[in-house]
Short mmCIF file of C-alpha atoms and ligand atoms in Angstrom, two decimals:
data_model
loop_
_atom_site.label_atom_id
_atom_site.label_comp_id
_atom_site.label_asym_id
_atom_site.label_seq_id
_atom_site.Cartn_x
_atom_site.Cartn_y
_atom_site.Cartn_z
CA MET N 1 40.65 25.33 5.24
CA LYS N 2 37.34 25.52 3.43
CA ASP N 3 37.53 21.78 2.73
CA VAL N 4 38.28 21.01 6.38
CA CYS N 5 35.28 23.11 7.52
CA GLY N 6 33.06 21.36 4.99
CA ALA N 7 34.23 17.97 6.24
CA LEU N 8 33.68 19.00 9.88
CA LEU N 9 30.16 20.21 9.08
CA ALA N 10 29.37 16.94 7.31
CA VAL N 11 30.70 14.93 10.28
CA THR N 12 28.69 17.07 12.73
CA LEU N 13 25.50 16.57 10.73
CA TRP N 14 26.20 12.87 10.34
CA VAL N 15 26.73 12.46 14.09
CA SER N 16 23.56 14.45 14.88
CA VAL N 17 21.55 12.20 12.58
CA ALA N 18 23.34 9.03 13.66
CA SER N 19 22.52 9.54 17.35
CA PHE N 20 18.76 9.72 16.96
CA ARG N 21 16.97 10.84 20.11
CA HIS N 22 13.27 10.21 20.64
CA HIS N 23 11.26 13.27 21.62
CA TYR N 24 8.47 15.25 19.98
CA ARG N 25 10.00 17.87 17.73
CA ASN N 26 8.09 21.06 16.97
CA ASN N 27 7.34 21.86 13.33
CA SER N 28 10.47 23.86 12.66
CA GLU N 29 12.72 21.29 14.41
CA LEU N 30 11.11 18.58 12.30
CA ASN N 31 11.81 20.36 9.03
CA THR N 32 15.37 21.16 10.16
CA LEU N 33 16.02 17.48 10.88
CA LEU N 34 14.76 16.52 7.41
CA ASN N 35 17.04 19.11 5.82
CA ASP N 36 20.00 17.85 7.89
CA MET N 37 19.35 14.28 6.74
CA GLU N 38 19.36 15.44 3.13
CA THR N 39 22.53 17.53 3.54
CA SER N 40 24.53 14.77 5.19
CA HIS N 41 23.24 11.91 2.98
CA SER N 42 22.41 13.57 -0.32
CA HIS N 43 23.08 10.36 -2.28
CA LEU N 44 20.21 8.65 -0.40
CA ALA N 45 17.84 11.45 0.63
CA ARG N 46 16.02 14.26 -1.13
CA VAL N 47 13.71 16.71 0.66
CA TYR N 48 10.89 18.46 -1.14
CA SER N 49 7.71 20.30 -0.19
CA ILE N 50 4.28 19.23 -1.44
CA GLY N 51 2.58 22.48 -0.35
CA LYS N 52 1.75 24.49 2.74
CA SER N 53 -0.68 24.17 5.62
CA VAL N 54 -3.35 26.83 6.29
CA LYS N 55 -0.82 28.65 8.52
CA GLU N 56 1.86 28.42 5.83
CA THR N 57 4.02 25.66 7.31
CA ASP N 58 5.79 23.67 4.61
CA LEU N 59 4.57 20.08 4.21
CA LYS N 60 7.98 18.51 3.71
CA VAL N 61 8.66 15.05 2.36
CA ILE N 62 11.92 13.13 2.59
CA GLN N 63 12.38 10.72 -0.30
CA LEU N 64 14.81 7.85 0.29
CA SER N 65 16.31 5.47 -2.26
CA GLY N 66 19.63 3.85 -3.07
CA PRO N 67 21.86 5.68 -5.56
CA ASN N 68 21.42 3.03 -8.29
CA VAL N 69 17.63 2.64 -8.53
CA SER N 70 16.41 2.46 -12.11
CA ILE N 71 13.26 2.43 -14.23
CA GLY N 72 10.61 0.12 -12.82
CA THR N 73 11.33 0.97 -9.18
CA PRO N 74 8.03 1.42 -7.31
CA HIS N 75 7.13 4.46 -5.19
CA VAL N 76 5.75 3.99 -1.67
CA LYS N 77 4.55 6.72 0.70
CA LEU N 78 4.13 6.95 4.45
CA VAL N 79 2.09 9.77 6.01
CA GLY N 80 2.01 10.77 9.67
CA ASN N 81 -0.05 13.10 11.83
CA ILE N 82 -3.10 13.69 9.58
CA HIS N 83 -4.92 14.29 12.85
CA GLY N 84 -2.82 16.90 14.68
CA ASN N 85 -3.43 15.35 18.12
CA GLU N 86 -2.19 11.90 16.94
CA PRO N 87 1.52 12.63 16.53
CA LEU N 88 3.12 9.22 17.10
CA GLY N 89 3.54 8.81 13.33
CA ARG N 90 5.69 11.96 13.13
CA GLU N 91 8.36 10.52 15.35
CA LEU N 92 8.08 6.91 14.14
CA LEU N 93 8.55 8.03 10.54
CA LEU N 94 11.51 10.26 11.39
CA ARG N 95 13.06 7.32 13.22
CA LEU N 96 12.36 5.05 10.24
CA ALA N 97 14.07 7.51 7.89
CA ASP N 98 17.07 7.67 10.22
CA TYR N 99 17.15 3.87 10.53
CA LEU N 100 17.08 3.32 6.76
CA ILE N 101 19.75 5.95 6.10
CA SER N 102 22.15 4.86 8.83
CA GLY N 103 21.48 1.19 7.98
CA TYR N 104 22.30 1.79 4.33
CA GLU N 105 25.49 3.67 5.23
CA SER N 106 26.67 0.90 7.56
CA GLY N 107 25.91 -1.88 5.05
CA ASP N 108 22.86 -3.36 6.82
CA ASP N 109 21.43 -5.97 4.41
CA GLU N 110 17.76 -5.21 5.06
CA ALA N 111 18.05 -1.41 4.82
CA MET N 112 20.10 -1.74 1.63
CA ALA N 113 17.65 -4.20 0.07
CA ILE N 114 14.73 -1.88 0.82
CA LEU N 115 16.30 1.33 -0.49
CA ASP N 116 17.73 -0.41 -3.56
CA LYS N 117 14.27 -1.70 -4.54
CA MET N 118 11.92 1.22 -3.93
CA TYR N 119 11.50 4.94 -3.44
CA VAL N 120 10.22 5.58 0.09
CA HIS N 121 8.52 8.99 0.38
CA ILE N 122 7.91 10.03 3.99
CA LEU N 123 5.63 12.92 5.02
CA PRO N 124 6.02 12.99 8.83
CA THR N 125 3.26 15.55 9.35
CA MET N 126 0.26 16.29 7.17
CA ASN N 127 -1.30 18.56 9.80
CA PRO N 128 1.40 20.72 11.43
CA ASP N 129 -1.14 23.41 12.46
CA GLY N 130 -3.25 20.90 14.38
CA PHE N 131 -0.12 19.48 16.03
CA ALA N 132 0.86 22.96 17.27
CA GLU N 133 -2.43 23.05 19.25
CA ALA N 134 -2.30 19.49 20.58
CA LEU N 135 -1.36 18.53 24.15
CA GLU N 136 1.00 15.72 25.07
CA GLY N 137 -0.66 13.11 27.28
CA GLU N 138 -4.22 13.80 25.97
CA CYS N 139 -5.32 10.27 25.18
CA VAL N 140 -8.93 10.72 24.04
CA ASN N 141 -10.24 14.03 22.71
CA GLY N 142 -7.64 16.74 23.16
CA PRO N 143 -7.37 19.83 20.91
CA GLY N 144 -5.66 19.79 17.51
CA ARG N 145 -7.42 16.98 15.64
CA ARG N 146 -8.51 19.29 12.80
CA ASN N 147 -6.52 21.73 10.69
CA ALA N 148 -6.50 25.52 11.29
CA ASN N 149 -9.82 25.87 9.42
CA GLU N 150 -11.40 23.39 11.85
CA LYS N 151 -11.71 20.73 9.14
CA ASP N 152 -11.07 17.04 9.72
CA LEU N 153 -8.61 16.21 6.92
CA ASN N 154 -9.58 12.53 6.96
CA ARG N 155 -13.15 13.51 5.99
CA ASP N 156 -12.07 15.99 3.34
CA PHE N 157 -11.14 13.86 0.30
CA PRO N 158 -13.35 13.42 -2.78
CA SER N 159 -15.38 10.24 -2.79
CA HIS N 160 -16.21 8.17 -5.86
CA LYS N 161 -19.18 6.57 -4.21
CA TYR N 162 -20.88 9.70 -2.88
CA PRO N 163 -19.46 12.68 -4.81
CA SER N 164 -22.19 15.03 -3.56
CA ASP N 165 -21.05 14.49 0.05
CA THR N 166 -17.61 15.90 -0.71
CA MET N 167 -18.34 18.81 -3.05
CA ASP N 168 -16.79 21.59 -0.92
CA PRO N 169 -13.36 22.85 -2.03
CA VAL N 170 -10.75 20.76 -0.28
CA GLN N 171 -8.36 22.10 2.36
CA PRO N 172 -4.80 23.11 1.34
CA GLU N 173 -3.33 20.06 3.11
CA THR N 174 -5.76 17.78 1.24
CA ALA N 175 -5.03 19.50 -2.08
CA ALA N 176 -1.30 19.01 -1.47
CA ILE N 177 -1.78 15.25 -1.05
CA MET N 178 -3.94 15.08 -4.19
CA GLU N 179 -1.37 16.92 -6.32
CA TRP N 180 1.40 14.77 -4.85
CA MET N 181 -0.46 11.65 -5.95
CA TYR N 182 -0.82 12.92 -9.51
CA LYS N 183 2.93 13.56 -9.60
CA TYR N 184 4.11 10.15 -8.33
CA PRO N 185 2.61 6.74 -9.23
CA PHE N 186 2.44 5.45 -5.65
CA VAL N 187 1.64 1.75 -5.47
CA MET N 188 1.03 1.56 -1.74
CA SER N 189 0.88 3.75 1.32
CA ALA N 190 0.24 3.91 5.05
CA ALA N 191 -1.31 6.72 7.08
CA ILE N 192 -0.51 6.65 10.79
CA HIS N 193 -3.09 7.53 13.45
CA GLY N 194 -3.55 6.98 17.19
CA GLY N 195 -6.37 6.13 19.59
CA ALA N 196 -6.63 2.40 18.83
CA LEU N 197 -4.39 -0.48 17.83
CA VAL N 198 -5.47 -1.84 14.45
CA ALA N 199 -4.53 -2.07 10.77
CA ASN N 200 -7.57 -0.73 8.93
CA TYR N 201 -8.14 -1.20 5.18
CA PRO N 202 -10.66 0.30 2.68
CA TYR N 203 -13.41 0.97 2.21
CA ASP N 204 -14.21 3.41 5.02
CA VAL N 205 -17.33 4.63 3.25
CA ALA N 206 -20.57 2.72 3.95
CA LYS N 207 -21.73 0.19 1.40
CA THR N 208 -25.35 1.24 1.88
CA LYS N 209 -25.82 4.98 1.56
CA GLY N 210 -26.97 6.60 4.77
CA SER N 211 -26.36 3.44 6.78
CA ARG N 212 -24.72 3.86 10.16
CA ALA N 213 -24.60 0.16 10.94
CA PRO N 214 -21.11 -1.34 10.76
CA GLU N 215 -20.98 -3.34 7.55
CA ASP N 216 -18.08 -4.91 5.65
CA HIS N 217 -17.42 -2.92 2.47
CA LYS N 218 -14.74 -4.70 0.46
CA THR N 219 -12.70 -3.48 -2.47
CA GLU N 220 -11.86 -5.85 -5.31
CA ASP N 221 -8.33 -5.98 -3.91
CA ASN N 222 -9.58 -7.15 -0.54
CA ASP N 223 -7.30 -10.21 -0.58
CA MET N 224 -4.20 -8.02 -0.95
CA PHE N 225 -5.39 -5.47 1.61
CA ARG N 226 -6.11 -8.18 4.16
CA ALA N 227 -2.71 -9.78 3.61
CA MET N 228 -0.96 -6.43 4.18
CA ALA N 229 -3.06 -5.67 7.28
CA PHE N 230 -2.61 -9.14 8.82
CA ASN N 231 1.10 -8.99 8.16
CA TYR N 232 1.40 -5.62 9.91
CA ALA N 233 -0.57 -6.83 12.93
CA GLU N 234 1.47 -10.06 13.19
CA GLU N 235 4.82 -8.27 12.88
CA HIS N 236 3.81 -5.59 15.41
CA GLY N 237 4.65 -6.16 19.08
CA HIS N 238 1.02 -6.38 20.31
CA MET N 239 -1.47 -5.40 17.62
CA ALA N 240 -2.95 -8.86 17.11
CA ASP N 241 -3.73 -9.07 20.85
CA SER N 242 -7.33 -7.94 21.32
CA LYS N 243 -6.71 -7.07 25.00
CA GLU N 244 -4.12 -4.44 24.23
CA CYS N 245 -6.26 -1.28 24.64
CA PRO N 246 -8.18 -2.01 27.89
CA ASP N 247 -10.27 1.19 27.81
CA SER N 248 -11.42 0.72 24.23
CA ASN N 249 -14.89 -0.53 23.35
CA ASP N 250 -13.70 -1.49 19.89
CA GLN N 251 -10.61 -3.62 20.29
CA HIS N 252 -12.57 -6.87 20.75
CA LYS N 253 -14.30 -6.28 17.39
CA PHE N 254 -11.08 -6.50 15.42
CA ASP N 255 -9.92 -9.62 13.61
CA ARG N 256 -6.50 -10.22 15.18
CA GLY N 257 -5.64 -6.54 14.99
CA THR N 258 -7.19 -5.82 11.58
CA THR N 259 -10.49 -4.46 10.33
CA ASN N 260 -12.27 -3.34 7.22
CA GLY N 261 -12.92 0.40 7.69
CA ALA N 262 -16.70 0.38 7.21
CA ALA N 263 -17.02 -2.75 9.35
CA TRP N 264 -15.59 -0.71 12.26
CA TYR N 265 -17.42 2.59 11.59
CA SER N 266 -18.17 4.22 8.27
CA PHE N 267 -17.61 7.75 7.03
CA THR N 268 -17.13 9.62 3.74
CA GLY N 269 -14.03 11.42 2.47
CA SER N 270 -11.23 9.26 3.90
CA MET N 271 -7.72 9.46 2.51
CA GLY N 272 -7.52 5.65 2.22
CA ASP N 273 -10.63 5.45 0.00
CA TYR N 274 -9.31 8.32 -2.14
CA ASN N 275 -5.94 6.57 -2.60
CA TYR N 276 -7.67 3.44 -3.85
CA ASP N 277 -10.51 4.85 -5.93
CA TYR N 278 -8.65 7.66 -7.68
CA HIS N 279 -5.12 6.25 -7.95
CA GLY N 280 -5.25 2.49 -7.41
CA CYS N 281 -2.86 3.01 -4.48
CA LEU N 282 -3.33 0.53 -1.62
CA GLU N 283 -3.25 2.51 1.64
CA LEU N 284 -3.57 1.08 5.14
CA THR N 285 -4.78 3.28 7.98
CA LEU N 286 -2.55 2.26 10.88
CA GLU N 287 -3.83 3.09 14.37
CA LEU N 288 -0.66 2.61 16.39
CA SER N 289 -1.30 3.67 19.99
CA CYS N 290 -4.20 3.28 22.42
CA CYS N 291 -3.49 6.83 23.62
CA LYS N 292 -3.78 9.44 20.87
CA TYR N 293 -0.83 11.52 22.14
CA PRO N 294 1.40 9.25 24.25
CA GLY N 295 4.16 10.81 26.37
CA ASP N 296 7.57 11.07 24.76
CA HIS N 297 9.04 8.60 27.28
CA GLU N 298 6.95 5.95 25.44
CA LEU N 299 8.35 6.72 21.98
CA GLU N 300 11.22 4.23 22.18
CA LYS N 301 8.81 1.43 23.13
CA HIS N 302 6.52 2.31 20.21
CA TRP N 303 9.47 2.27 17.81
CA ASN N 304 10.45 -1.18 19.06
CA ASP N 305 6.85 -2.38 18.60
CA ASN N 306 6.59 -1.03 15.05
CA LYS N 307 10.07 -1.29 13.55
CA LYS N 308 9.75 -4.83 12.19
CA ALA N 309 6.18 -4.25 11.01
CA LEU N 310 7.10 -1.07 9.10
CA LEU N 311 10.07 -2.72 7.37
CA SER N 312 7.95 -5.75 6.49
CA PHE N 313 5.16 -3.50 5.20
CA LEU N 314 7.54 -1.75 2.77
CA LYS N 315 8.48 -5.09 1.21
CA TYR N 316 4.91 -5.53 -0.06
CA SER N 317 5.77 -3.00 -2.78
CA GLN N 318 7.50 -5.87 -4.63
CA GLN N 319 4.46 -8.16 -4.40
CA GLY N 320 2.68 -8.74 -7.71
CA VAL N 321 3.67 -7.90 -11.27
CA LYS N 322 5.54 -4.97 -12.76
CA GLY N 323 7.20 -4.07 -16.03
CA VAL N 324 7.43 -1.65 -18.91
CA ILE N 325 5.09 -1.34 -21.92
CA TYR N 326 6.88 -0.69 -25.22
CA ASN N 327 5.78 0.02 -28.75
CA GLY N 328 8.73 -1.18 -30.80
CA THR N 329 12.09 -1.90 -29.24
CA ASP N 330 12.92 1.31 -27.35
CA GLU N 331 9.79 3.41 -27.30
CA PRO N 332 7.97 3.26 -23.94
CA VAL N 333 4.19 3.69 -24.00
CA SER N 334 2.58 5.98 -21.44
CA LYS N 335 -1.05 5.84 -20.34
CA ALA N 336 -1.56 2.25 -21.43
CA ALA N 337 -4.42 0.81 -19.37
CA VAL N 338 -3.17 -2.17 -17.37
CA SER N 339 -5.57 -4.25 -15.32
CA ILE N 340 -6.28 -7.69 -13.93
CA TYR N 341 -9.14 -9.54 -15.54
CA GLY N 342 -12.12 -9.59 -13.19
CA ARG N 343 -11.02 -6.47 -11.25
CA LYS N 344 -12.25 -3.02 -12.20
CA GLN N 345 -9.17 -1.11 -11.05
CA VAL N 346 -7.18 0.24 -14.02
CA HIS N 347 -3.51 1.25 -13.65
CA TYR N 348 -2.05 3.58 -16.28
CA SER N 349 1.57 3.22 -17.38
CA THR N 350 3.90 6.12 -16.54
CA GLU N 351 5.83 8.34 -18.97
CA ASN N 352 8.54 5.67 -18.89
CA GLY N 353 5.99 2.97 -19.73
CA GLU N 354 6.21 1.50 -16.19
CA TYR N 355 3.33 -0.23 -14.46
CA TRP N 356 2.92 -2.04 -11.13
CA ILE N 357 0.03 -4.10 -9.77
CA LEU N 358 0.15 -5.52 -6.25
CA LEU N 359 -1.15 -9.10 -6.17
CA LEU N 360 -0.93 -12.11 -3.89
CA PRO N 361 0.82 -15.23 -5.21
CA GLY N 362 -1.39 -17.01 -7.73
CA LYS N 363 -2.49 -17.04 -11.37
CA TYR N 364 -4.15 -14.09 -13.08
CA TRP N 365 -4.93 -12.70 -16.50
CA LEU N 366 -3.17 -9.40 -17.14
CA GLU N 367 -4.82 -7.07 -19.68
CA VAL N 368 -3.06 -4.18 -21.42
CA GLU N 369 -4.98 -1.79 -23.65
CA LYS N 370 -3.67 1.05 -25.82
CA PHE N 371 -4.07 2.29 -29.42
CA GLU N 372 -7.24 0.14 -29.70
CA LYS N 373 -5.12 -2.94 -29.10
CA LYS N 374 -5.64 -5.30 -26.23
CA ILE N 375 -3.09 -7.82 -24.99
CA PHE N 376 -3.90 -10.65 -22.60
CA ARG N 377 -1.16 -12.46 -20.77
CA LYS N 378 -1.53 -15.21 -18.21
CA ILE N 379 0.77 -14.55 -15.28
CA THR N 380 1.85 -16.48 -12.21
CA VAL N 381 2.82 -14.30 -9.27
CA PRO N 382 5.57 -16.09 -7.30
CA ASP N 383 5.65 -16.84 -3.59
CA SER N 384 8.71 -14.82 -2.60
CA PRO N 385 8.56 -11.75 -4.82
CA PHE N 386 10.87 -9.58 -2.71
CA ASP N 387 13.87 -11.59 -3.90
CA ASN N 388 12.38 -12.71 -7.18
CA PRO N 389 9.77 -10.23 -8.47
CA LEU N 390 7.64 -11.00 -11.50
CA ILE N 391 8.82 -8.57 -14.19
CA LEU N 392 6.81 -8.62 -17.39
CA ASN N 393 7.75 -6.19 -20.16
CA LEU N 394 5.27 -6.13 -23.03
CA ASP N 395 5.76 -4.90 -26.58
CA LEU N 396 2.61 -3.70 -28.32
CA ALA N 397 4.37 -3.71 -31.72
CA THR N 398 5.32 -7.39 -31.49
CA ALA N 399 1.89 -8.27 -30.21
CA ALA N 400 0.38 -6.68 -33.34
CA ALA N 401 1.87 -9.48 -35.42
CA GLU N 402 0.12 -12.18 -33.39
CA ASP N 403 -3.05 -13.91 -34.58
CA TYR N 404 -6.42 -13.36 -33.03
CA PRO N 405 -6.76 -15.61 -30.01
CA GLN N 406 -9.00 -18.66 -29.97
CA PRO N 407 -10.80 -19.84 -26.85
CA SER N 408 -8.47 -22.84 -26.85
CA ASP N 409 -5.57 -20.43 -26.35
CA PHE N 410 -6.84 -19.92 -22.84
CA GLU N 411 -6.61 -23.59 -21.87
CA PRO N 412 -4.27 -24.00 -18.90
CA GLU N 413 -1.89 -26.37 -20.76
CA GLN N 414 -1.12 -23.59 -23.24
CA ASP N 415 0.12 -21.15 -20.64
CA ASN N 416 3.15 -19.93 -22.50
CA THR N 417 1.76 -19.13 -25.91
CA GLY N 418 2.69 -15.46 -25.49
CA ASP N 419 0.68 -12.32 -26.08
CA PHE N 420 -2.78 -12.25 -27.59
CA LEU N 421 -4.03 -9.31 -29.54
CA MET N 422 -7.55 -8.11 -30.20
CA VAL N 423 -7.54 -5.19 -32.61
CA GLY N 424 -10.75 -3.13 -32.67
CA VAL N 425 -13.17 -6.03 -32.21
CA ASP N 426 -16.02 -5.41 -34.69
CA ARG N 427 -19.45 -6.97 -35.04
CA LYS N 428 -18.15 -9.85 -37.18
CA ASP N 429 -15.88 -10.83 -34.33
CA ALA N 430 -18.38 -10.31 -31.54
CA GLN N 431 -19.24 -14.00 -31.31
CA GLU N 432 -15.59 -14.97 -31.04
CA TYR N 433 -15.02 -12.20 -28.49
CA GLU N 434 -17.87 -13.50 -26.34
CA GLU N 435 -16.53 -17.05 -26.51
CA ILE N 436 -13.09 -15.90 -25.44
CA HIS N 437 -14.50 -13.97 -22.53
CA GLU N 438 -16.63 -16.90 -21.47
CA ALA N 439 -13.55 -19.12 -21.55
CA MET N 440 -11.66 -16.58 -19.47
CA VAL N 441 -14.45 -16.29 -16.93
CA ASN N 442 -14.53 -20.07 -16.55
CA GLU N 443 -10.77 -20.10 -16.22
CA ARG N 444 -10.99 -17.49 -13.45
CA LYS N 445 -13.67 -19.50 -11.68
CA ASN N 446 -11.48 -22.61 -11.73
CA MET N 447 -8.55 -20.58 -10.44
CA ASN N 448 -10.69 -19.21 -7.64
CA GLU N 449 -11.74 -22.67 -6.54
CA ASP N 450 -8.51 -24.57 -6.86
CA GLU N 451 -5.45 -22.43 -7.17
CA ARG N 452 -5.71 -18.93 -5.82
CA TYR N 453 -5.70 -17.82 -2.23
CA ASP N 454 -9.25 -17.76 -1.01
CA ASP N 455 -10.15 -14.45 0.54
CA GLU N 456 -11.97 -15.74 3.59
CA THR N 457 -10.59 -19.14 4.46
CA LEU N 458 -6.96 -19.71 3.51
CA PRO N 459 -4.01 -18.12 5.27
CA TYR N 460 -1.84 -15.43 3.76
CA PRO N 461 1.91 -15.21 3.44
CA GLY N 462 3.26 -13.86 6.70
CA ASP N 463 0.11 -14.92 8.52
CA SER N 464 2.05 -17.54 10.46
CA ARG N 465 -0.52 -18.26 13.13
CA ALA N 466 -3.21 -19.00 10.55
CA ALA N 467 -0.72 -21.02 8.51
CA ASP N 468 0.15 -23.15 11.56
CA THR N 469 -3.55 -23.75 12.25
CA TYR N 470 -4.06 -24.67 8.61
CA ARG N 471 -1.15 -27.12 8.65
CA LEU N 472 -2.37 -28.65 11.93
CA ASN N 473 -5.90 -29.03 10.53
CA SER N 474 -4.53 -30.67 7.37
CA PHE N 475 -2.43 -33.06 9.46
CA ILE N 476 -5.41 -34.02 11.66
CA CYS N 477 -7.49 -34.50 8.52
CA ILE N 478 -4.94 -36.93 7.00
CA ILE N 479 -4.69 -38.91 10.27
CA CYS N 480 -8.52 -39.13 10.42
CA SER N 481 -8.69 -40.34 6.80
CA ILE N 482 -6.10 -43.08 7.39
CA PHE N 483 -7.88 -44.13 10.58
CA SER N 484 -11.27 -44.34 8.85
CA LEU N 485 -9.80 -46.27 5.89
CA LEU N 486 -8.23 -48.82 8.23
CA PHE N 487 -10.96 -49.23 10.80
CA CYS N 488 -14.30 -48.01 9.45
CA LYS N 489 -16.64 -49.99 7.23
ZN1 ZN X 1 -6.85 9.74 13.46
#
């Protein structure tokens, strides 16, 4: 009898999750739904709390992944409702969780591929107290934007650039996000807002201190950020259309539904800047509805607009290079500094020796540093990494047996010479070290000109409209050349 009751309960929960209904859930309904998803699909879902809001509501996360994920699987996070009066993200993220779970259970190829290749951590609401004050249908400036201490959580994070502007103790919701990020090595993230229709990427903080003028402020990973933002806008139902929010003064400023944060308007203490500067995590700020708090009859339409874009966004977690750092055959190395030559961002390997760096297709120099050893490895990031990711495991012990590199080692025709080691470069070796670096800088310059995606001019993967224009331009160019060869003196 007990078994029958258990089975009936499981079926009831499964049916309640399977028939997802769009409406705004209050905070306790939201947390109940997350718990139900975990109970009925415990092999795919795990629910945990990252802390509490000012009014003691649990900030609950649902983590989704296939049952067979292993070491090297990247972690991605999605955060909704940081501004309490912008709640579309709450419901979109719940629907996404439901879609991935039910898709996995029914054998849907895309849902299975996603959950077998990444951990998706979903925090539907970061500001439950603000949401409790907000009013459905308030499109511009309704109550509930801030938390219960009247603080704007997207102005509350520490800032590398202007630490003195963010010296106050952070809010409990902010602290919860910061602790969460020290616990999990998130590679990428999205935070969902409302009030515009745009994919916004860091930096949000002004380049020139005190400046109010909109001004592009790029990170060194601007190429990757732009690719992710363009892809979201293209895959979304309407984002790339500048006429979408007719009452907005800003929509015409956006570049096909994307913008650099500071180029739109600048401010200090954003969550996106914190993700990048403190953790090397690439976070997009997704503004997903012209109205901040659209009516619940519009939720189905918004899901249909965003479903493809959200699924496509998650796949970027496989883009770039990943692997495990070892020291000897089985011993993983934690806290090895992994970086891309020419970019300041340093990624530290996890306790399991894992590292991930998101990169567009192209050639790069990967640097790994630990125990006063430095390894350089030339890598080529492939074009379709979701099906064929670049996995590069490196062994510091083997590398120790290698000779010192010579500048000629960095010639392009000697791509596959393996790892290069530089052990505690001393004064005697300084000259050689300089030469090697000069060779590497020249190599990077050549790559920038000839081989790599150019940040401003060439199209990105997924940027189909730009790619079509590029192909058309190339075709016209060839026709013009043939014509001039035949007919011009
Ligand atoms: Zn917002």
